[in-house]
Amino acid sequence: MNIAIIGSGYVGLVSGACFAELGNRVICVDNDAKKITALKKGVIPIYEPGLRELITINMKKKRLKFTTSIKEAVSSSQIIFIAVGTPSKAGGEADLTGIENVARNIAKNIFGYRLIVEKSTVPVETGEWVKHTIATYKKNKAKFDVASNPEFLREGQAINDFMHPDRIVIGVESKKAKELLIGLYGPLNAPIVVTDIKSAELIKHASNSFLAAKISFINALSVICEKTGADVIQVARGMGLDKRIGQSFLKAGIGYGGSCFPKDVDAFITISERIGYSFEMLKAVKKINQQQQEYFLNKIKNLLWIIKDKRIAVLGLSFKPNTDDIRNAPAIEIVKALQEEGAVIRAYDPQAMERAKKVLKGVNFCADPYLACKGSDCLLLMTEWDEFKELDFSKIRKLMHRPLLVDGRNIYKADQLKKAGFKYSAIGTGGSGK
Ligand code: UDX
């Protein structure tokens, strides 16, 4: 099929590359001319394992190309995905200016049947607005459908998530739209959930909010475990083996971050408010997530007493491993809070340092984890990159000024660290597991 993807950000690029890999002819659009010029040369603006290779191969096979022209994309494609950003406004509401702009531009360039699909995470009823906008600005009688097809890609494993999804959700209101999308996704052999457009839009916000709720639940539980001497890792395992609950997203830590959960929880609270429902549960999810950072900071203070002038080593800055993304990363907020109290920070992250340099001033970014630990009074594990699981702690012990370790992701075993001479503190556990 001929497909256009408007918006060559994270979701747009991954989806575009994967649709091309499935044998479709894909044209990716972005209004950032510099980004498009770079993409044409094979320079990818984000770090996502496997993405560069997929883009390069499909460009060579002439199944994937890049342009700044919506006109070119709309005229050559039957299915047009909208994958532009929907950032949060100050009050938490999603900013849909980008979506409206794209809808108007599509309208001006439609000359035959087109299926326009929302891929960006949008509030319920956006589909109706897109339909209304296209109908208003269209200059001819060309027919079109609007559909919703939310993405569930996780950063760091987005290609695998695209190619092997748990389910594909398509919200449609015509047989033609349904057939086109089922045809497009058929090769993935995944369950396809066909709904109306509003339900599909809600599935996305509901899924992300529910996952965020699972994380906040286990984080709240970690505080109870800590206060009672129980072990949150064992509690999570005991709960998660119940198939109705499930093991995943029950890892206690320093809170969720990233470009989706914080934004989507905020947006869902605002959408609910707007339609007259106060989503108290989600408000608590958000509050617990913020509190989790405060608990972590208190742990550090309990070990160091005064933060001012203490040298603190930080391992991990991205919001989770296998990505260079630092958007809403708890590590970044925690570093800023420590700096405000006068801490001297030495940090290392395998991928996120370039991005972190832009938002963190006065941090000494180090070439490896050991250099970060040199002379420090305390070591903080903030992101569970694999390479941090294999560190030589007897070497680190010798490098550090004081052997204090606060494990924000519960990846170390307390007895091993104690053996290496460390005072070890984790989240809601004495350190039972890696
Ligand atoms: C998420 C959704 O998983 C994905 O379906 C959606 O399309 C986009 O948002 P992503 O933001 O890439 O994906 O990250 P994810 O792996 O879901 O993790 C989000 C945050 O939750 C991270 O900060 C992670 O550290 C945290 N997390 C996750 C926990 O603290 N505990 C867990 O058990 C799981």
Tab-separated table of C-alpha atoms and ligand atoms in Angstrom:
chain	number	residue	atom	x	y	z
A	1	MET	CA	0.000	0.000	0.000
A	2	ASN	CA	1.006	3.628	-0.357
A	3	ILE	CA	1.191	5.215	3.044
A	4	ALA	CA	1.992	8.680	4.326
A	5	ILE	CA	3.105	9.363	7.877
A	6	ILE	CA	2.847	12.979	8.895
A	7	GLY	CA	5.175	13.777	11.772
A	8	SER	CA	8.619	12.143	11.755
A	9	GLY	CA	9.111	12.028	15.497
A	10	TYR	CA	9.448	8.918	17.548
A	11	VAL	CA	6.144	7.261	16.676
A	12	GLY	CA	6.160	8.442	13.049
A	13	LEU	CA	9.656	7.192	12.272
A	14	VAL	CA	9.238	3.818	13.932
A	15	SER	CA	5.833	3.240	12.302
A	16	GLY	CA	7.063	4.467	8.910
A	17	ALA	CA	10.134	2.243	8.950
A	18	CYS	CA	8.125	-0.794	10.068
A	19	PHE	CA	5.333	-0.303	7.508
A	20	ALA	CA	8.049	-0.091	4.835
A	21	GLU	CA	9.689	-3.224	6.173
A	22	LEU	CA	6.326	-4.984	5.758
A	23	GLY	CA	6.523	-4.169	2.038
A	24	ASN	CA	4.529	-0.932	1.797
A	25	ARG	CA	5.696	2.246	0.073
A	26	VAL	CA	5.968	4.851	2.807
A	27	ILE	CA	6.526	8.576	2.678
A	28	CYS	CA	7.382	10.283	5.978
A	29	VAL	CA	6.707	13.985	6.320
A	30	ASP	CA	7.975	16.594	8.748
A	31	ASN	CA	7.894	20.383	8.691
A	32	ASP	CA	11.410	20.493	10.155
A	33	ALA	CA	13.475	20.817	6.960
A	34	LYS	CA	16.764	20.167	8.784
A	35	LYS	CA	15.423	16.894	10.176
A	36	ILE	CA	14.240	15.772	6.737
A	37	THR	CA	17.584	16.659	5.110
A	38	ALA	CA	19.376	14.640	7.803
A	39	LEU	CA	16.991	11.689	7.445
A	40	LYS	CA	17.568	11.629	3.695
A	41	LYS	CA	21.273	11.160	4.480
A	42	GLY	CA	20.457	8.375	6.933
A	43	VAL	CA	21.007	10.501	10.063
A	44	ILE	CA	18.356	9.496	12.625
A	45	PRO	CA	17.406	12.135	15.219
A	46	ILE	CA	16.651	9.635	18.025
A	47	TYR	CA	18.326	6.618	19.544
A	48	GLU	CA	16.194	3.511	19.146
A	49	PRO	CA	17.818	0.082	18.767
A	50	GLY	CA	17.528	-1.212	15.187
A	51	LEU	CA	15.812	1.874	13.769
A	52	ARG	CA	18.760	3.251	11.797
A	53	GLU	CA	19.317	-0.101	10.089
A	54	LEU	CA	15.632	-0.465	9.235
A	55	ILE	CA	15.446	3.043	7.784
A	56	THR	CA	18.627	2.608	5.738
A	57	ILE	CA	17.598	-0.742	4.267
A	58	ASN	CA	14.121	0.450	3.318
A	59	MET	CA	15.427	3.671	1.785
A	60	LYS	CA	17.780	1.581	-0.354
A	61	LYS	CA	14.869	-0.610	-1.443
A	62	LYS	CA	12.984	2.568	-2.352
A	63	ARG	CA	10.142	1.728	0.004
A	64	LEU	CA	10.801	4.641	2.345
A	65	LYS	CA	11.325	8.290	1.580
A	66	PHE	CA	11.207	11.620	3.345
A	67	THR	CA	9.716	14.967	2.443
A	68	THR	CA	8.606	18.284	3.933
A	69	SER	CA	5.635	18.432	1.570
A	70	ILE	CA	2.246	17.294	2.874
A	71	LYS	CA	0.946	17.853	-0.654
A	72	GLU	CA	3.362	15.301	-2.103
A	73	ALA	CA	2.522	12.792	0.644
A	74	VAL	CA	-1.253	13.186	0.389
A	75	SER	CA	-1.314	12.957	-3.385
A	76	SER	CA	0.651	9.695	-3.468
A	77	SER	CA	-0.906	7.853	-0.499
A	78	GLN	CA	-4.202	6.174	0.184
A	79	ILE	CA	-3.715	5.943	3.941
A	80	ILE	CA	-2.419	8.982	5.811
A	81	PHE	CA	-1.311	8.612	9.417
A	82	ILE	CA	-1.122	11.657	11.651
A	83	ALA	CA	1.744	11.171	14.091
A	84	VAL	CA	2.553	14.724	15.142
A	85	GLY	CA	3.282	15.656	18.755
A	86	THR	CA	0.522	16.478	21.232
A	87	PRO	CA	2.484	18.149	24.047
A	88	SER	CA	0.917	19.095	27.381
A	89	LYS	CA	-0.257	22.651	27.908
A	90	ALA	CA	0.328	24.315	31.280
A	91	GLY	CA	-2.918	22.909	32.760
A	92	GLY	CA	-2.160	19.333	31.631
A	93	GLU	CA	-4.484	19.472	28.629
A	94	ALA	CA	-3.077	18.134	25.321
A	95	ASP	CA	-2.145	20.797	22.785
A	96	LEU	CA	-3.833	19.758	19.534
A	97	THR	CA	-2.633	22.683	17.402
A	98	GLY	CA	-0.348	20.374	15.409
A	99	ILE	CA	-3.173	17.940	14.652
A	100	GLU	CA	-5.486	20.747	13.501
A	101	ASN	CA	-2.782	22.197	11.244
A	102	VAL	CA	-2.127	18.844	9.627
A	103	ALA	CA	-5.869	18.202	9.162
A	104	ARG	CA	-6.235	21.556	7.368
A	105	ASN	CA	-3.249	20.823	5.167
A	106	ILE	CA	-4.541	17.383	4.285
A	107	ALA	CA	-7.926	18.915	3.403
A	108	LYS	CA	-6.324	21.332	0.942
A	109	ASN	CA	-4.566	18.490	-0.843
A	110	ILE	CA	-7.209	15.758	-1.044
A	111	PHE	CA	-8.324	14.941	-4.574
A	112	GLY	CA	-9.593	11.367	-4.247
A	113	TYR	CA	-10.606	8.951	-1.464
A	114	ARG	CA	-8.204	9.025	1.494
A	115	LEU	CA	-8.208	7.333	4.890
A	116	ILE	CA	-6.843	9.641	7.578
A	117	VAL	CA	-5.714	7.815	10.694
A	118	GLU	CA	-4.878	9.359	14.072
A	119	LYS	CA	-1.793	7.694	15.481
A	120	SER	CA	-0.830	10.415	17.963
A	121	THR	CA	-2.234	10.027	21.470
A	122	VAL	CA	-5.252	12.295	21.485
A	123	PRO	CA	-8.204	13.022	23.761
A	124	VAL	CA	-11.459	11.255	23.048
A	125	GLU	CA	-13.484	13.103	20.386
A	126	THR	CA	-10.409	14.368	18.478
A	127	GLY	CA	-11.405	12.129	15.562
A	128	GLU	CA	-14.646	14.054	15.260
A	129	TRP	CA	-12.739	17.333	15.166
A	130	VAL	CA	-10.350	16.015	12.512
A	131	LYS	CA	-13.311	14.905	10.406
A	132	HIS	CA	-15.051	18.244	10.854
A	133	THR	CA	-11.860	20.178	10.024
A	134	ILE	CA	-11.160	18.226	6.843
A	135	ALA	CA	-14.781	18.556	5.719
A	136	THR	CA	-14.659	22.318	6.370
A	137	TYR	CA	-11.397	23.055	4.529
A	138	LYS	CA	-11.752	20.576	1.661
A	139	LYS	CA	-12.258	22.298	-1.688
A	140	ASN	CA	-13.896	19.447	-3.623
A	141	LYS	CA	-16.158	16.418	-3.273
A	142	ALA	CA	-13.382	13.900	-2.633
A	143	LYS	CA	-14.481	11.277	-0.100
A	144	PHE	CA	-12.506	10.477	3.018
A	145	ASP	CA	-12.705	8.519	6.255
A	146	VAL	CA	-11.155	9.202	9.612
A	147	ALA	CA	-9.941	6.386	11.873
A	148	SER	CA	-8.109	6.017	15.164
A	149	ASN	CA	-5.200	3.605	15.503
A	150	PRO	CA	-3.319	4.306	18.727
A	151	GLU	CA	0.267	3.100	19.115
A	152	PHE	CA	1.536	1.145	22.095
A	153	LEU	CA	5.271	1.312	21.346
A	154	ARG	CA	7.718	1.336	24.214
A	155	GLU	CA	10.926	3.265	23.718
A	156	GLY	CA	13.922	0.983	23.527
A	157	GLN	CA	11.867	-1.894	22.088
A	158	ALA	CA	9.619	-0.025	19.705
A	159	ILE	CA	10.410	-2.082	16.600
A	160	ASN	CA	9.726	-5.334	18.373
A	161	ASP	CA	6.512	-3.871	19.844
A	162	PHE	CA	5.418	-2.781	16.356
A	163	MET	CA	6.188	-6.097	14.708
A	164	HIS	CA	4.819	-8.265	17.560
A	165	PRO	CA	2.010	-6.308	19.192
A	166	ASP	CA	-0.246	-7.776	21.896
A	167	ARG	CA	-3.118	-6.253	19.950
A	168	ILE	CA	-3.879	-3.714	17.270
A	169	VAL	CA	-6.669	-1.273	17.988
A	170	ILE	CA	-8.553	0.310	15.132
A	171	GLY	CA	-11.449	2.681	15.609
A	172	VAL	CA	-13.443	3.102	12.389
A	173	GLU	CA	-16.825	4.185	11.138
A	174	SER	CA	-16.879	2.709	7.637
A	175	LYS	CA	-16.414	-0.741	6.117
A	176	LYS	CA	-13.837	0.630	3.699
A	177	ALA	CA	-11.689	2.086	6.489
A	178	LYS	CA	-11.919	-1.178	8.410
A	179	GLU	CA	-10.880	-3.251	5.396
A	180	LEU	CA	-7.959	-0.979	4.545
A	181	LEU	CA	-6.543	-1.104	8.061
A	182	ILE	CA	-7.103	-4.819	8.502
A	183	GLY	CA	-5.343	-5.333	5.151
A	184	LEU	CA	-2.443	-3.163	6.244
A	185	TYR	CA	-1.949	-4.909	9.594
A	186	GLY	CA	-2.846	-8.421	8.359
A	187	PRO	CA	0.810	-9.522	7.910
A	188	LEU	CA	1.479	-8.999	11.632
A	189	ASN	CA	-0.906	-11.816	12.604
A	190	ALA	CA	-1.921	-10.063	15.802
A	191	PRO	CA	-5.369	-9.812	17.383
A	192	ILE	CA	-7.165	-6.802	15.924
A	193	VAL	CA	-9.705	-5.004	18.088
A	194	VAL	CA	-12.160	-3.100	15.914
A	195	THR	CA	-14.155	-0.406	17.697
A	196	ASP	CA	-15.797	2.935	17.078
A	197	ILE	CA	-13.402	5.890	16.944
A	198	LYS	CA	-14.080	7.239	20.446
A	199	SER	CA	-13.528	3.858	22.088
A	200	ALA	CA	-10.204	3.446	20.266
A	201	GLU	CA	-9.122	6.898	21.445
A	202	LEU	CA	-10.069	5.984	25.009
A	203	ILE	CA	-8.261	2.626	24.895
A	204	LYS	CA	-4.951	4.441	24.519
A	205	HIS	CA	-5.416	6.828	27.456
A	206	ALA	CA	-6.981	4.094	29.564
A	207	SER	CA	-4.112	1.647	28.917
A	208	ASN	CA	-1.348	4.091	29.739
A	209	SER	CA	-3.166	5.385	32.815
A	210	PHE	CA	-3.769	1.853	34.040
A	211	LEU	CA	-0.086	0.959	33.644
A	212	ALA	CA	0.892	4.155	35.464
A	213	ALA	CA	-1.571	3.157	38.203
A	214	LYS	CA	0.129	-0.235	38.547
A	215	ILE	CA	3.483	1.487	39.025
A	216	SER	CA	2.109	3.950	41.568
A	217	PHE	CA	0.403	1.111	43.429
A	218	ILE	CA	3.641	-0.814	43.817
A	219	ASN	CA	5.526	2.367	44.705
A	220	ALA	CA	2.985	3.136	47.450
A	221	LEU	CA	3.387	-0.433	48.614
A	222	SER	CA	7.161	0.000	48.692
A	223	VAL	CA	6.727	2.666	51.358
A	224	ILE	CA	4.561	0.329	53.435
A	225	CYS	CA	7.112	-2.459	52.981
A	226	GLU	CA	9.894	-0.199	54.103
A	227	LYS	CA	8.038	0.941	57.186
A	228	THR	CA	7.128	-2.627	58.191
A	229	GLY	CA	10.308	-4.428	57.140
A	230	ALA	CA	8.581	-6.402	54.368
A	231	ASP	CA	10.146	-6.799	50.922
A	232	VAL	CA	8.369	-5.200	47.956
A	233	ILE	CA	10.115	-7.475	45.433
A	234	GLN	CA	8.679	-10.544	47.105
A	235	VAL	CA	5.277	-8.923	47.567
A	236	ALA	CA	5.170	-7.998	43.857
A	237	ARG	CA	6.109	-11.529	42.873
A	238	GLY	CA	3.466	-12.996	45.153
A	239	MET	CA	0.849	-10.679	43.683
A	240	GLY	CA	1.975	-10.904	40.082
A	241	LEU	CA	1.798	-14.682	39.818
A	242	ASP	CA	-1.957	-14.280	40.048
A	243	LYS	CA	-2.755	-14.193	36.327
A	244	ARG	CA	-5.448	-11.597	36.908
A	245	ILE	CA	-2.779	-9.207	38.214
A	246	GLY	CA	0.304	-10.171	36.169
A	247	GLN	CA	4.000	-9.655	36.918
A	248	SER	CA	4.726	-6.726	34.651
A	249	PHE	CA	4.763	-3.079	35.706
A	250	LEU	CA	5.094	-4.012	39.347
A	251	LYS	CA	8.679	-2.856	39.775
A	252	ALA	CA	9.034	-0.290	42.525
A	253	GLY	CA	11.491	2.509	41.816
A	254	ILE	CA	11.895	6.260	41.682
A	255	GLY	CA	8.669	6.725	39.695
A	256	TYR	CA	7.616	6.601	36.080
A	257	GLY	CA	8.816	9.163	33.546
A	258	GLY	CA	9.090	9.484	29.785
A	259	SER	CA	7.081	11.204	27.127
A	260	CYS	CA	3.894	9.190	27.631
A	261	PHE	CA	2.814	8.263	31.145
A	262	PRO	CA	3.144	11.682	32.846
A	263	LYS	CA	1.581	13.467	29.859
A	264	ASP	CA	-1.203	10.932	29.327
A	265	VAL	CA	-2.162	10.775	33.006
A	266	ASP	CA	-2.369	14.590	33.062
A	267	ALA	CA	-4.379	14.668	29.857
A	268	PHE	CA	-6.800	11.990	31.056
A	269	ILE	CA	-7.385	13.860	34.328
A	270	THR	CA	-8.131	17.033	32.321
A	271	ILE	CA	-10.366	15.297	29.766
A	272	SER	CA	-12.371	13.702	32.576
A	273	GLU	CA	-12.660	17.049	34.368
A	274	ARG	CA	-13.930	18.654	31.165
A	275	ILE	CA	-16.718	16.139	30.768
A	276	GLY	CA	-17.732	16.484	34.406
A	277	TYR	CA	-15.915	13.597	36.107
A	278	SER	CA	-13.244	14.085	38.713
A	279	PHE	CA	-10.843	11.143	38.243
A	280	GLU	CA	-9.632	10.944	41.859
A	281	MET	CA	-7.820	7.659	41.338
A	282	LEU	CA	-5.643	9.116	38.592
A	283	LYS	CA	-4.935	12.209	40.672
A	284	ALA	CA	-3.585	9.893	43.363
A	285	VAL	CA	-1.498	8.010	40.771
A	286	LYS	CA	0.141	11.282	39.797
A	287	LYS	CA	0.674	12.380	43.405
A	288	ILE	CA	2.264	9.069	44.431
A	289	ASN	CA	4.621	9.322	41.464
A	290	GLN	CA	5.804	12.729	42.641
A	291	GLN	CA	6.105	11.549	46.243
A	292	GLN	CA	8.329	8.682	45.156
A	293	GLN	CA	11.060	11.147	44.174
A	294	GLU	CA	10.719	12.866	47.533
A	295	TYR	CA	11.114	9.529	49.359
A	296	PHE	CA	14.254	8.874	47.362
A	297	LEU	CA	15.678	12.284	48.247
A	298	ASN	CA	14.892	11.655	51.912
A	299	LYS	CA	16.773	8.369	51.773
A	300	ILE	CA	19.839	10.225	50.533
A	301	LYS	CA	19.466	12.792	53.299
A	302	ASN	CA	19.120	10.053	55.902
A	303	LEU	CA	22.492	8.715	54.793
A	304	LEU	CA	24.359	11.962	54.227
A	305	TRP	CA	22.559	14.292	56.637
A	306	ILE	CA	23.687	17.541	54.974
A	307	ILE	CA	23.701	17.546	51.175
A	308	LYS	CA	25.695	20.740	50.681
A	309	ASP	CA	29.171	20.118	49.226
A	310	LYS	CA	28.690	16.331	49.181
A	311	ARG	CA	29.998	14.635	46.033
A	312	ILE	CA	27.265	12.431	44.631
A	313	ALA	CA	27.764	9.916	41.827
A	314	VAL	CA	24.759	9.345	39.593
A	315	LEU	CA	24.446	6.299	37.339
A	316	GLY	CA	21.663	6.606	34.773
A	317	LEU	CA	19.908	9.744	33.548
A	318	SER	CA	17.417	8.483	30.939
A	319	PHE	CA	13.853	7.790	32.126
A	320	LYS	CA	14.467	4.059	31.564
A	321	PRO	CA	17.208	1.899	29.992
A	322	ASN	CA	17.933	1.528	26.250
A	323	THR	CA	16.938	5.048	25.345
A	324	ASP	CA	18.585	8.466	25.334
A	325	ASP	CA	15.252	10.062	26.252
A	326	ILE	CA	15.332	12.230	29.372
A	327	ARG	CA	11.839	13.689	29.088
A	328	ASN	CA	10.274	13.713	32.570
A	329	ALA	CA	13.097	11.451	33.729
A	330	PRO	CA	12.988	11.131	37.529
A	331	ALA	CA	16.827	11.072	37.512
A	332	ILE	CA	16.985	14.572	36.040
A	333	GLU	CA	14.553	15.981	38.622
A	334	ILE	CA	16.440	14.311	41.459
A	335	VAL	CA	19.798	15.676	40.245
A	336	LYS	CA	18.309	19.181	40.056
A	337	ALA	CA	16.889	18.882	43.593
A	338	LEU	CA	20.274	17.722	44.934
A	339	GLN	CA	22.059	20.554	43.145
A	340	GLU	CA	19.653	23.039	44.703
A	341	GLU	CA	20.811	21.804	48.083
A	342	GLY	CA	24.446	22.292	47.084
A	343	ALA	CA	25.492	18.759	46.046
A	344	VAL	CA	28.360	18.289	43.598
A	345	ILE	CA	27.192	15.803	40.965
A	346	ARG	CA	29.299	13.426	38.863
A	347	ALA	CA	27.132	11.525	36.404
A	348	TYR	CA	27.312	8.805	33.797
A	349	ASP	CA	24.717	7.406	31.391
A	350	PRO	CA	25.465	5.154	28.387
A	351	GLN	CA	23.280	7.161	25.963
A	352	ALA	CA	21.582	10.137	27.572
A	353	MET	CA	24.506	12.428	28.487
A	354	GLU	CA	24.371	14.585	25.364
A	355	ARG	CA	20.711	15.360	25.985
A	356	ALA	CA	21.258	15.742	29.738
A	357	LYS	CA	24.030	18.318	29.150
A	358	LYS	CA	21.388	20.613	27.677
A	359	VAL	CA	19.235	20.641	30.796
A	360	LEU	CA	21.685	20.049	33.639
A	361	LYS	CA	24.218	22.751	34.354
A	362	GLY	CA	27.225	22.297	36.626
A	363	VAL	CA	27.211	18.486	36.445
A	364	ASN	CA	30.501	16.725	35.840
A	365	PHE	CA	29.638	14.219	33.084
A	366	CYS	CA	32.051	11.271	33.193
A	367	ALA	CA	33.291	8.884	30.515
A	368	ASP	CA	32.473	5.743	32.515
A	369	PRO	CA	30.724	4.640	35.729
A	370	TYR	CA	33.972	4.270	37.648
A	371	LEU	CA	35.068	7.843	36.946
A	372	ALA	CA	31.666	9.031	38.157
A	373	CYS	CA	32.194	7.222	41.453
A	374	LYS	CA	35.678	8.619	42.047
A	375	GLY	CA	35.880	10.525	45.331
A	376	SER	CA	32.127	10.482	45.902
A	377	ASP	CA	30.272	10.373	49.209
A	378	CYS	CA	27.316	8.478	47.858
A	379	LEU	CA	26.350	6.540	44.720
A	380	LEU	CA	22.834	6.718	43.269
A	381	LEU	CA	21.553	4.112	40.813
A	382	MET	CA	18.786	5.858	38.878
A	383	THR	CA	18.306	3.875	35.636
A	384	GLU	CA	18.686	0.105	35.378
A	385	TRP	CA	20.961	-0.131	32.304
A	386	ASP	CA	22.362	-3.654	31.930
A	387	GLU	CA	25.950	-2.457	32.197
A	388	PHE	CA	25.254	-1.189	35.741
A	389	LYS	CA	24.282	-4.701	36.812
A	390	GLU	CA	27.786	-5.975	36.110
A	391	LEU	CA	29.891	-3.326	37.885
A	392	ASP	CA	32.965	-4.258	39.927
A	393	PHE	CA	31.929	-3.026	43.356
A	394	SER	CA	35.179	-3.813	45.132
A	395	LYS	CA	36.848	-1.477	42.617
A	396	ILE	CA	34.126	1.139	43.160
A	397	ARG	CA	34.491	0.811	46.937
A	398	LYS	CA	38.159	1.788	46.618
A	399	LEU	CA	37.334	4.744	44.385
A	400	MET	CA	34.615	6.200	46.593
A	401	HIS	CA	35.181	8.487	49.526
A	402	ARG	CA	32.338	6.877	51.483
A	403	PRO	CA	30.718	3.511	50.601
A	404	LEU	CA	27.056	4.529	50.416
A	405	LEU	CA	24.774	3.258	47.679
A	406	VAL	CA	21.114	4.111	47.119
A	407	ASP	CA	19.575	1.800	44.546
A	408	GLY	CA	16.573	3.539	42.957
A	409	ARG	CA	15.653	0.510	40.833
A	410	ASN	CA	16.285	-2.441	43.164
A	411	ILE	CA	18.804	-4.106	40.859
A	412	TYR	CA	21.472	-5.125	43.370
A	413	LYS	CA	21.666	-7.816	45.998
A	414	ALA	CA	22.210	-6.390	49.475
A	415	ASP	CA	24.427	-9.219	50.719
A	416	GLN	CA	26.841	-8.863	47.776
A	417	LEU	CA	27.139	-5.145	48.319
A	418	LYS	CA	27.583	-5.534	52.036
A	419	LYS	CA	30.364	-8.008	51.298
A	420	ALA	CA	32.014	-5.390	49.111
A	421	GLY	CA	31.851	-3.012	52.095
A	422	PHE	CA	28.844	-0.894	51.148
A	423	LYS	CA	26.023	0.547	53.165
A	424	TYR	CA	23.126	-0.259	50.842
A	425	SER	CA	19.653	1.233	50.645
A	426	ALA	CA	16.975	0.280	48.095
A	427	ILE	CA	13.266	0.944	47.469
A	428	GLY	CA	10.977	-0.973	49.814
A	429	THR	CA	13.375	-3.886	50.105
A	430	GLY	CA	16.477	-4.930	51.926
A	431	GLY	CA	17.810	-5.875	48.481
A	432	SER	CA	16.574	-9.362	47.706
A	433	GLY	CA	16.971	-9.305	44.010
A	434	LYS	CA	18.576	-8.341	40.795
B	1	UDX	C1	4.813	3.665	27.472
B	1	UDX	C2	3.857	2.491	27.187
B	1	UDX	O1	4.395	1.300	27.771
B	1	UDX	C3	3.639	2.329	25.700
B	1	UDX	O2	2.690	1.318	25.466
B	1	UDX	C4	3.123	3.653	25.140
B	1	UDX	O3	2.917	3.598	23.775
B	1	UDX	C5	4.106	4.779	25.458
B	1	UDX	O4	4.313	4.834	26.872
B	1	UDX	P1	7.454	4.099	27.414
B	1	UDX	O5	7.130	5.469	27.901
B	1	UDX	O6	8.418	3.919	26.299
B	1	UDX	O7	6.097	3.334	26.952
B	1	UDX	O8	8.039	3.291	28.652
B	1	UDX	P2	7.647	2.085	29.599
B	1	UDX	O9	8.564	0.964	29.351
B	1	UDX	O10	6.211	1.800	29.579
B	1	UDX	O11	8.057	2.729	31.016
B	1	UDX	C6	7.515	3.966	31.464
B	1	UDX	C7	8.085	4.370	32.801
B	1	UDX	O12	7.612	3.519	33.837
B	1	UDX	C8	9.611	4.330	32.900
B	1	UDX	O13	10.057	5.494	33.581
B	1	UDX	C9	9.891	3.086	33.730
B	1	UDX	O14	11.101	3.198	34.465
B	1	UDX	C10	8.684	3.071	34.654
B	1	UDX	N1	8.369	1.736	35.164
B	1	UDX	C11	7.917	0.762	34.315
B	1	UDX	C12	8.476	1.470	36.529
B	1	UDX	O15	8.874	2.341	37.320
B	1	UDX	N2	8.120	0.230	36.983
B	1	UDX	C13	7.676	-0.754	36.173
B	1	UDX	O16	7.359	-1.856	36.680
B	1	UDX	C14	7.570	-0.480	34.793
